[in-house]
Amino acid sequence: MDIYMPTLSTTVRHNRIATSLIGQVINMIMKNEVNALSEQCPLAYWGTKELPSGFELVDAEKIDDTEHFTEIVITELEYVKPDFLMFKNNPYLENKRQTRTAGRPDLIVEIWSESNSKNDRAFLQNLYATSDITEHWYIEQDSNEVICYLGRNRLENQYLTDVLSTREGLKFDLRYLAI
């Protein structure tokens, strides 16, 4: 399992949630349960944000010439920087400098703040939903609610007052961050 560890935000609550997720992953790394991606690698995708249905996450399993893709194509793709993303069972590709990642993550977490416009939120949700194997969670900074999806399918909401769990059974205990 590989984890993308993002840069931190400008708000205290956002940073607390993101660093808590990372902290729990570090515990998994220490137990040799997961590996971390060596650098912060934005997630590349096919298409462009300007075309309403013309974008999707890259399916790394469908790339035939991985060398050409990782040396040339991946650096030309648009990208996003999720607050947290994890590859557990799903393959991904990185360019040599490890500045871009392409694939369909097992889990993506976005922590919303007032600075996230409705258009940006809608774009990210639609982009992540293009992968039917990607679980994606959305946390409002001033709420305990975690809105969860698997691809385009809405899952039952989770709450920071409980231990969060992926469909694969990976658990994140962020209860001390509940408001």
mmCIF file of C-alpha atoms in Angstrom:
data_model
loop_
_atom_site.group_PDB
_atom_site.id
_atom_site.type_symbol
_atom_site.label_atom_id
_atom_site.label_comp_id
_atom_site.label_asym_id
_atom_site.label_seq_id
_atom_site.Cartn_x
_atom_site.Cartn_y
_atom_site.Cartn_z
ATOM 1 C CA MET A 1 0.000 0.000 0.000
ATOM 2 C CA ASP A 2 1.376 3.398 -0.921
ATOM 3 C CA ILE A 3 0.292 6.683 0.589
ATOM 4 C CA TYR A 4 0.567 10.174 -0.828
ATOM 5 C CA MET A 5 1.392 12.674 1.919
ATOM 6 C CA PRO A 6 0.331 16.203 0.967
ATOM 7 C CA THR A 7 1.574 19.610 1.909
ATOM 8 C CA LEU A 8 -0.454 21.255 4.608
ATOM 9 C CA SER A 9 -3.142 23.876 4.288
ATOM 10 C CA THR A 10 -3.503 27.310 5.762
ATOM 11 C CA THR A 11 -6.178 26.451 8.320
ATOM 12 C CA VAL A 12 -5.549 24.796 11.655
ATOM 13 C CA ARG A 13 -8.458 22.310 11.470
ATOM 14 C CA HIS A 14 -7.509 21.236 7.932
ATOM 15 C CA ASN A 15 -3.931 20.632 9.065
ATOM 16 C CA ARG A 16 -5.049 18.683 12.120
ATOM 17 C CA ILE A 17 -7.231 16.346 10.054
ATOM 18 C CA ALA A 18 -4.583 15.848 7.345
ATOM 19 C CA THR A 19 -1.712 15.308 9.797
ATOM 20 C CA SER A 20 -3.819 12.910 11.852
ATOM 21 C CA LEU A 21 -4.469 10.783 8.772
ATOM 22 C CA ILE A 22 -0.764 10.888 7.969
ATOM 23 C CA GLY A 23 0.171 10.099 11.582
ATOM 24 C CA GLN A 24 -1.935 6.960 11.560
ATOM 25 C CA VAL A 25 -0.403 5.914 8.266
ATOM 26 C CA ILE A 26 3.076 6.399 9.755
ATOM 27 C CA ASN A 27 2.091 3.896 12.452
ATOM 28 C CA MET A 28 1.148 1.454 9.680
ATOM 29 C CA ILE A 29 4.496 2.107 7.995
ATOM 30 C CA MET A 30 6.336 1.350 11.247
ATOM 31 C CA LYS A 31 4.493 -1.980 11.446
ATOM 32 C CA ASN A 32 5.472 -2.702 7.803
ATOM 33 C CA GLU A 33 1.806 -2.776 6.792
ATOM 34 C CA VAL A 34 2.151 -0.035 4.152
ATOM 35 C CA ASN A 35 4.760 1.913 2.208
ATOM 36 C CA ALA A 36 4.675 5.653 1.646
ATOM 37 C CA LEU A 37 5.259 7.302 -1.689
ATOM 38 C CA SER A 38 8.669 8.922 -1.483
ATOM 39 C CA GLU A 39 7.516 12.416 -2.461
ATOM 40 C CA GLN A 40 4.386 14.427 -2.872
ATOM 41 C CA CYS A 41 3.113 13.366 -6.266
ATOM 42 C CA PRO A 42 0.072 15.150 -7.681
ATOM 43 C CA LEU A 43 -2.501 12.842 -9.246
ATOM 44 C CA ALA A 44 -2.515 13.128 -13.048
ATOM 45 C CA TYR A 45 -5.674 12.573 -15.083
ATOM 46 C CA TRP A 46 -6.781 12.308 -18.700
ATOM 47 C CA GLY A 47 -8.600 15.259 -20.225
ATOM 48 C CA THR A 48 -9.143 18.776 -19.028
ATOM 49 C CA LYS A 49 -11.201 20.479 -16.351
ATOM 50 C CA GLU A 50 -12.832 22.742 -18.942
ATOM 51 C CA LEU A 51 -14.699 19.873 -20.644
ATOM 52 C CA PRO A 52 -17.581 18.764 -18.384
ATOM 53 C CA SER A 53 -17.327 15.076 -19.227
ATOM 54 C CA GLY A 54 -13.917 14.999 -20.865
ATOM 55 C CA PHE A 55 -11.787 13.886 -17.936
ATOM 56 C CA GLU A 56 -11.074 10.717 -15.981
ATOM 57 C CA LEU A 57 -8.515 9.146 -13.683
ATOM 58 C CA VAL A 58 -5.845 7.100 -15.462
ATOM 59 C CA ASP A 59 -6.272 3.331 -15.304
ATOM 60 C CA ALA A 60 -2.637 2.261 -14.897
ATOM 61 C CA GLU A 61 -3.492 -1.321 -15.873
ATOM 62 C CA LYS A 62 -4.502 -0.145 -19.345
ATOM 63 C CA ILE A 63 -1.181 1.548 -20.113
ATOM 64 C CA ASP A 64 0.740 -0.691 -22.535
ATOM 65 C CA ASP A 65 3.959 1.284 -22.868
ATOM 66 C CA THR A 66 4.604 2.270 -19.258
ATOM 67 C CA GLU A 67 8.098 3.619 -20.015
ATOM 68 C CA HIS A 68 6.794 6.052 -22.651
ATOM 69 C CA PHE A 69 3.883 6.983 -20.402
ATOM 70 C CA THR A 70 6.048 7.692 -17.329
ATOM 71 C CA GLU A 71 8.796 9.498 -19.273
ATOM 72 C CA ILE A 72 6.667 11.670 -21.544
ATOM 73 C CA VAL A 73 2.887 11.422 -21.278
ATOM 74 C CA ILE A 74 2.407 11.751 -17.513
ATOM 75 C CA THR A 75 4.223 15.094 -17.366
ATOM 76 C CA GLU A 76 1.907 16.532 -20.013
ATOM 77 C CA LEU A 77 -1.305 15.566 -18.189
ATOM 78 C CA GLU A 78 -3.349 17.857 -15.982
ATOM 79 C CA TYR A 79 -3.233 17.022 -12.273
ATOM 80 C CA VAL A 80 -4.919 17.577 -8.908
ATOM 81 C CA LYS A 81 -3.499 17.532 -5.389
ATOM 82 C CA PRO A 82 -5.843 15.666 -3.039
ATOM 83 C CA ASP A 83 -5.422 16.238 0.691
ATOM 84 C CA PHE A 84 -4.809 12.518 1.149
ATOM 85 C CA LEU A 85 -4.629 9.621 -1.259
ATOM 86 C CA MET A 86 -3.767 5.983 -0.838
ATOM 87 C CA PHE A 87 -2.964 3.113 -3.171
ATOM 88 C CA LYS A 88 -3.465 -0.214 -1.445
ATOM 89 C CA ASN A 89 -4.419 -2.784 -4.079
ATOM 90 C CA ASN A 90 -4.660 -0.622 -7.169
ATOM 91 C CA PRO A 91 -1.613 -0.069 -9.399
ATOM 92 C CA TYR A 92 -0.156 3.342 -10.144
ATOM 93 C CA LEU A 93 2.633 4.827 -12.229
ATOM 94 C CA GLU A 94 5.072 7.634 -11.380
ATOM 95 C CA ASN A 95 7.438 9.597 -13.554
ATOM 96 C CA LYS A 96 11.162 9.231 -12.783
ATOM 97 C CA ARG A 97 11.354 12.421 -10.753
ATOM 98 C CA GLN A 98 8.325 11.291 -8.766
ATOM 99 C CA THR A 99 6.562 14.568 -9.419
ATOM 100 C CA ARG A 100 3.404 13.007 -10.856
ATOM 101 C CA THR A 101 1.382 9.898 -10.075
ATOM 102 C CA ALA A 102 -1.239 8.299 -12.300
ATOM 103 C CA GLY A 103 -3.722 5.650 -11.278
ATOM 104 C CA ARG A 104 -7.016 4.988 -9.580
ATOM 105 C CA PRO A 105 -6.356 5.251 -5.828
ATOM 106 C CA ASP A 106 -8.054 3.039 -3.280
ATOM 107 C CA LEU A 107 -8.882 6.098 -1.136
ATOM 108 C CA ILE A 108 -8.918 9.854 -1.692
ATOM 109 C CA VAL A 109 -9.801 12.316 1.071
ATOM 110 C CA GLU A 110 -10.580 15.982 0.484
ATOM 111 C CA ILE A 111 -10.965 18.351 3.419
ATOM 112 C CA TRP A 112 -13.232 21.173 2.283
ATOM 113 C CA SER A 113 -12.903 24.751 3.459
ATOM 114 C CA GLU A 114 -14.572 28.005 2.504
ATOM 115 C CA SER A 115 -11.843 28.566 -0.076
ATOM 116 C CA ASN A 116 -13.014 25.553 -2.120
ATOM 117 C CA SER A 117 -15.451 26.919 -4.709
ATOM 118 C CA LYS A 118 -18.567 24.988 -5.690
ATOM 119 C CA ASN A 119 -17.069 24.473 -9.154
ATOM 120 C CA ASP A 120 -13.817 23.052 -7.750
ATOM 121 C CA ARG A 121 -15.729 20.739 -5.425
ATOM 122 C CA ALA A 122 -17.978 19.508 -8.219
ATOM 123 C CA PHE A 123 -15.006 18.970 -10.539
ATOM 124 C CA LEU A 124 -13.061 16.929 -7.962
ATOM 125 C CA GLN A 125 -16.073 14.806 -7.031
ATOM 126 C CA ASN A 126 -16.810 14.119 -10.700
ATOM 127 C CA LEU A 127 -13.160 13.339 -11.442
ATOM 128 C CA TYR A 128 -12.803 10.886 -8.546
ATOM 129 C CA ALA A 129 -16.130 9.277 -9.461
ATOM 130 C CA THR A 130 -14.736 8.294 -12.882
ATOM 131 C CA SER A 131 -13.076 5.354 -11.138
ATOM 132 C CA ASP A 132 -15.553 2.764 -9.903
ATOM 133 C CA ILE A 133 -12.882 1.286 -7.611
ATOM 134 C CA THR A 134 -11.904 4.529 -5.875
ATOM 135 C CA GLU A 135 -13.392 5.349 -2.494
ATOM 136 C CA HIS A 136 -13.510 9.114 -1.965
ATOM 137 C CA TRP A 137 -14.371 10.980 1.232
ATOM 138 C CA TYR A 138 -15.193 14.643 1.794
ATOM 139 C CA ILE A 139 -14.858 16.324 5.179
ATOM 140 C CA GLU A 140 -16.098 19.850 5.857
ATOM 141 C CA GLN A 141 -13.677 21.601 8.199
ATOM 142 C CA ASP A 142 -16.453 22.813 10.485
ATOM 143 C CA SER A 143 -18.370 19.527 10.617
ATOM 144 C CA ASN A 144 -17.935 15.986 11.909
ATOM 145 C CA GLU A 145 -19.651 14.493 8.869
ATOM 146 C CA VAL A 146 -17.619 12.518 6.317
ATOM 147 C CA ILE A 147 -19.471 12.140 3.027
ATOM 148 C CA CYS A 148 -18.372 8.912 1.357
ATOM 149 C CA TYR A 149 -18.539 7.535 -2.184
ATOM 150 C CA LEU A 150 -17.302 4.501 -4.064
ATOM 151 C CA GLY A 151 -17.041 5.633 -7.669
ATOM 152 C CA ARG A 152 -20.384 7.284 -8.394
ATOM 153 C CA ASN A 153 -22.199 5.381 -5.637
ATOM 154 C CA ARG A 154 -22.925 7.234 -2.429
ATOM 155 C CA LEU A 155 -21.989 5.222 0.659
ATOM 156 C CA GLU A 156 -23.256 5.671 4.171
ATOM 157 C CA ASN A 157 -21.865 8.814 5.789
ATOM 158 C CA GLN A 158 -19.298 8.421 8.526
ATOM 159 C CA TYR A 159 -18.535 10.793 11.380
ATOM 160 C CA LEU A 160 -15.377 11.984 13.089
ATOM 161 C CA THR A 161 -17.040 10.987 16.364
ATOM 162 C CA ASP A 162 -16.510 7.349 15.303
ATOM 163 C CA VAL A 163 -13.548 5.397 13.965
ATOM 164 C CA LEU A 164 -13.581 5.846 10.176
ATOM 165 C CA SER A 165 -13.307 2.729 8.064
ATOM 166 C CA THR A 166 -12.704 2.119 4.381
ATOM 167 C CA ARG A 167 -14.613 -0.625 2.582
ATOM 168 C CA GLU A 168 -11.338 -2.587 2.648
ATOM 169 C CA GLY A 169 -11.336 -2.382 6.460
ATOM 170 C CA LEU A 170 -8.540 0.153 6.944
ATOM 171 C CA LYS A 171 -9.356 2.217 10.044
ATOM 172 C CA PHE A 172 -8.607 5.830 10.946
ATOM 173 C CA ASP A 173 -9.277 7.021 14.480
ATOM 174 C CA LEU A 174 -9.819 10.786 14.290
ATOM 175 C CA ARG A 175 -12.306 10.971 17.175
ATOM 176 C CA TYR A 176 -10.146 13.396 19.099
ATOM 177 C CA LEU A 177 -10.700 15.888 16.238
ATOM 178 C CA ALA A 178 -14.482 15.812 16.542
ATOM 179 C CA ILE A 179 -16.078 19.157 17.277
#
